[in-house]
């Protein structure tokens, strides 16, 4: 496995493949120095933005962290990237209160954008509506937010609520 070590107190945090790890830090810990020994590949992104190594071919990186930053390290291969399109159906304009990618506010959500594999998109709504992801309805979490883990090209649509509307019941007479 790999670990991250804080310079100020030498505290280590083990990194586990495929899992999010929270690293507590202080401003005095910046910039963080990440170095990986003998990975197949080494690509680092901070808040979805590529972070270049110290020099070409290096597996060492300096990053300056801010509270809530998301750092993704890929050691086996380059990550997949997927297009995301978010739209509000006619009559539902202004329904989206906010959009975040990996916990970072994302203001340009109305324009198609690209994210790394397994990026979490969190959508908060200002009024009641349904959210469809690639045509399938998703449920809100316990906080009323919609959290979508992106693992393919993704179309998110804000549309009518799940309420049942306009039911017509026809009576059928049984002539036995």
Short mmCIF file of C-alpha atoms in Angstrom, two decimals:
data_model
loop_
_atom_site.label_atom_id
_atom_site.label_comp_id
_atom_site.label_asym_id
_atom_site.label_seq_id
_atom_site.Cartn_x
_atom_site.Cartn_y
_atom_site.Cartn_z
CA UNK A 1 0.00 0.00 0.00
CA UNK A 2 0.82 3.66 0.00
CA UNK A 3 0.61 6.34 2.63
CA UNK A 4 0.72 10.10 2.98
CA UNK A 5 2.90 11.57 5.69
CA UNK A 6 2.52 15.04 7.16
CA UNK A 7 5.83 16.86 7.32
CA UNK A 8 5.10 18.75 10.55
CA UNK A 9 4.53 15.74 12.84
CA UNK A 10 5.32 12.71 10.63
CA UNK A 11 1.77 11.37 11.09
CA UNK A 12 0.91 8.87 8.34
CA UNK A 13 -2.40 8.09 6.66
CA UNK A 14 -2.64 4.81 4.75
CA UNK A 15 -4.18 5.00 1.31
CA UNK A 16 -6.46 2.15 0.34
CA UNK A 17 -7.20 1.46 -3.31
CA UNK A 18 -10.60 2.71 -4.37
CA UNK A 19 -11.47 4.31 -1.04
CA UNK A 20 -11.74 7.93 0.00
CA UNK A 21 -9.41 8.89 2.83
CA UNK A 22 -9.69 12.06 4.91
CA UNK A 23 -6.39 13.73 5.69
CA UNK A 24 -6.39 16.29 8.51
CA UNK A 25 -3.91 19.09 7.97
CA UNK A 26 -2.91 22.56 9.01
CA UNK A 27 -1.73 25.43 6.83
CA UNK A 28 1.79 24.76 8.11
CA UNK A 29 1.64 21.36 6.37
CA UNK A 30 1.37 23.04 2.95
CA UNK A 31 2.62 22.35 0.44
CA UNK A 32 2.07 18.61 0.79
CA UNK A 33 4.70 16.43 -0.82
CA UNK A 34 3.42 13.23 -2.41
CA UNK A 35 5.87 10.65 -3.68
CA UNK A 36 5.16 7.13 -4.89
CA UNK A 37 7.75 4.39 -5.24
CA UNK A 38 7.58 2.26 -8.40
CA UNK A 39 3.97 2.76 -9.52
CA UNK A 40 2.91 1.53 -12.96
CA UNK A 41 1.56 4.97 -13.68
CA UNK A 42 1.21 8.06 -11.57
CA UNK A 43 -1.37 10.76 -12.25
CA UNK A 44 -2.60 13.23 -9.62
CA UNK A 45 -5.69 15.44 -9.81
CA UNK A 46 -6.74 18.08 -7.29
CA UNK A 47 -10.40 19.09 -7.48
CA UNK A 48 -10.58 17.52 -10.96
CA UNK A 49 -7.58 19.47 -12.27
CA UNK A 50 -4.41 17.67 -13.40
CA UNK A 51 -1.42 18.29 -11.10
CA UNK A 52 1.94 18.01 -12.87
CA UNK A 53 4.81 16.11 -11.19
CA UNK A 54 7.99 17.85 -10.06
CA UNK A 55 9.57 17.07 -13.44
CA UNK A 56 8.81 14.91 -16.50
CA UNK A 57 8.78 11.22 -15.53
CA UNK A 58 8.73 11.96 -11.80
CA UNK A 59 6.30 10.33 -9.36
CA UNK A 60 6.67 13.17 -6.83
CA UNK A 61 4.20 16.01 -6.47
CA UNK A 62 3.77 19.17 -4.43
CA UNK A 63 0.18 20.16 -3.72
CA UNK A 64 -1.24 22.98 -1.64
CA UNK A 65 -4.42 21.88 0.10
CA UNK A 66 -7.44 23.91 1.14
CA UNK A 67 -10.26 22.67 3.35
CA UNK A 68 -12.54 20.29 1.43
CA UNK A 69 -10.14 19.65 -1.47
CA UNK A 70 -10.45 16.34 -3.29
CA UNK A 71 -7.15 14.77 -4.39
CA UNK A 72 -7.28 11.69 -6.59
CA UNK A 73 -4.17 9.61 -7.25
CA UNK A 74 -4.11 7.00 -10.02
CA UNK A 75 -1.19 4.57 -9.79
CA UNK A 76 -2.23 1.77 -12.16
CA UNK A 77 -3.47 3.68 -15.20
CA UNK A 78 -4.83 6.99 -16.46
CA UNK A 79 -8.41 7.52 -15.25
CA UNK A 80 -11.36 7.38 -17.59
CA UNK A 81 -13.04 10.72 -18.24
CA UNK A 82 -16.75 11.12 -18.86
CA UNK A 83 -18.96 13.87 -20.24
CA UNK A 84 -21.77 15.05 -17.96
CA UNK A 85 -24.79 17.01 -19.14
CA UNK A 86 -27.25 18.48 -16.63
CA UNK A 87 -30.52 20.01 -17.82
CA UNK A 88 -33.71 21.31 -16.29
CA UNK A 89 -36.78 20.33 -18.31
CA UNK A 90 -39.13 23.01 -19.60
CA UNK A 91 -41.05 24.46 -16.69
CA UNK A 92 -38.36 23.39 -14.20
CA UNK A 93 -35.84 26.15 -14.88
CA UNK A 94 -34.32 27.40 -11.61
CA UNK A 95 -35.05 24.15 -9.79
CA UNK A 96 -31.37 23.36 -9.20
CA UNK A 97 -30.07 25.23 -6.16
CA UNK A 98 -26.48 23.97 -6.39
CA UNK A 99 -24.19 21.39 -7.97
CA UNK A 100 -20.94 20.09 -6.49
CA UNK A 101 -18.33 17.69 -7.87
CA UNK A 102 -16.45 15.74 -5.19
CA UNK A 103 -17.62 18.29 -2.61
CA UNK A 104 -16.50 21.35 -4.59
CA UNK A 105 -19.16 23.84 -5.74
CA UNK A 106 -19.50 23.76 -9.51
CA UNK A 107 -21.18 26.87 -10.94
CA UNK A 108 -20.93 26.03 -14.67
CA UNK A 109 -23.15 22.96 -14.52
CA UNK A 110 -25.50 24.24 -17.27
CA UNK A 111 -22.71 23.67 -19.82
CA UNK A 112 -21.67 20.08 -20.58
CA UNK A 113 -18.50 19.25 -18.64
CA UNK A 114 -16.05 16.37 -18.15
CA UNK A 115 -15.25 14.56 -14.89
CA UNK A 116 -12.94 11.76 -13.82
CA UNK A 117 -14.31 8.26 -13.26
CA UNK A 118 -16.13 7.84 -9.93
CA UNK A 119 -16.54 11.58 -9.42
CA UNK A 120 -19.49 12.24 -7.13
CA UNK A 121 -21.91 14.87 -8.33
CA UNK A 122 -24.19 16.25 -5.63
CA UNK A 123 -27.29 18.20 -6.66
CA UNK A 124 -29.46 20.22 -4.29
CA UNK A 125 -32.89 21.36 -5.45
CA UNK A 126 -34.66 24.63 -4.62
CA UNK A 127 -38.10 23.07 -5.19
CA UNK A 128 -39.59 19.62 -5.51
CA UNK A 129 -38.78 17.68 -8.67
CA UNK A 130 -37.40 14.36 -9.83
CA UNK A 131 -33.91 13.65 -11.07
CA UNK A 132 -33.30 11.17 -13.85
CA UNK A 133 -29.80 9.83 -14.50
CA UNK A 134 -29.53 8.30 -17.97
CA UNK A 135 -33.31 7.87 -17.90
CA UNK A 136 -33.51 6.24 -14.45
CA UNK A 137 -35.02 8.04 -11.44
CA UNK A 138 -32.71 8.43 -8.44
CA UNK A 139 -33.70 9.04 -4.82
CA UNK A 140 -32.49 11.86 -2.61
CA UNK A 141 -30.20 11.02 0.31
CA UNK A 142 -31.09 11.67 3.97
CA UNK A 143 -30.18 15.35 3.51
CA UNK A 144 -32.44 15.79 0.48
CA UNK A 145 -29.48 15.87 -1.95
CA UNK A 146 -29.05 13.73 -5.03
CA UNK A 147 -25.61 12.06 -5.15
CA UNK A 148 -24.54 10.48 -8.44
CA UNK A 149 -21.28 8.52 -8.87
CA UNK A 150 -20.23 8.96 -12.49
CA UNK A 151 -18.92 5.81 -14.18
CA UNK A 152 -20.04 6.49 -17.77
CA UNK A 153 -21.21 9.30 -20.04
CA UNK A 154 -24.00 10.79 -17.94
CA UNK A 155 -27.14 12.81 -18.67
CA UNK A 156 -28.92 14.23 -15.63
CA UNK A 157 -32.40 15.70 -16.12
CA UNK A 158 -34.49 17.60 -13.57
CA UNK A 159 -38.12 16.91 -14.35
CA UNK A 160 -41.60 16.56 -12.88
CA UNK A 161 -42.14 15.09 -9.45
CA UNK A 162 -42.95 11.45 -8.98
CA UNK A 163 -46.51 12.34 -8.00
CA UNK A 164 -49.23 10.43 -9.83
CA UNK A 165 -51.13 12.68 -12.21
CA UNK A 166 -54.17 12.34 -14.46
CA UNK A 167 -55.41 8.85 -13.70
CA UNK A 168 -58.33 7.70 -15.79
CA UNK A 169 -60.23 4.62 -14.68
CA UNK A 170 -62.44 2.91 -17.18
CA UNK A 171 -65.20 0.72 -15.91
CA UNK A 172 -65.54 -2.72 -17.45
CA UNK A 173 -68.86 -4.47 -17.14
CA UNK A 174 -68.75 -8.19 -16.61
CA UNK A 175 -71.49 -9.84 -18.63
CA UNK A 176 -71.50 -13.40 -17.36
#
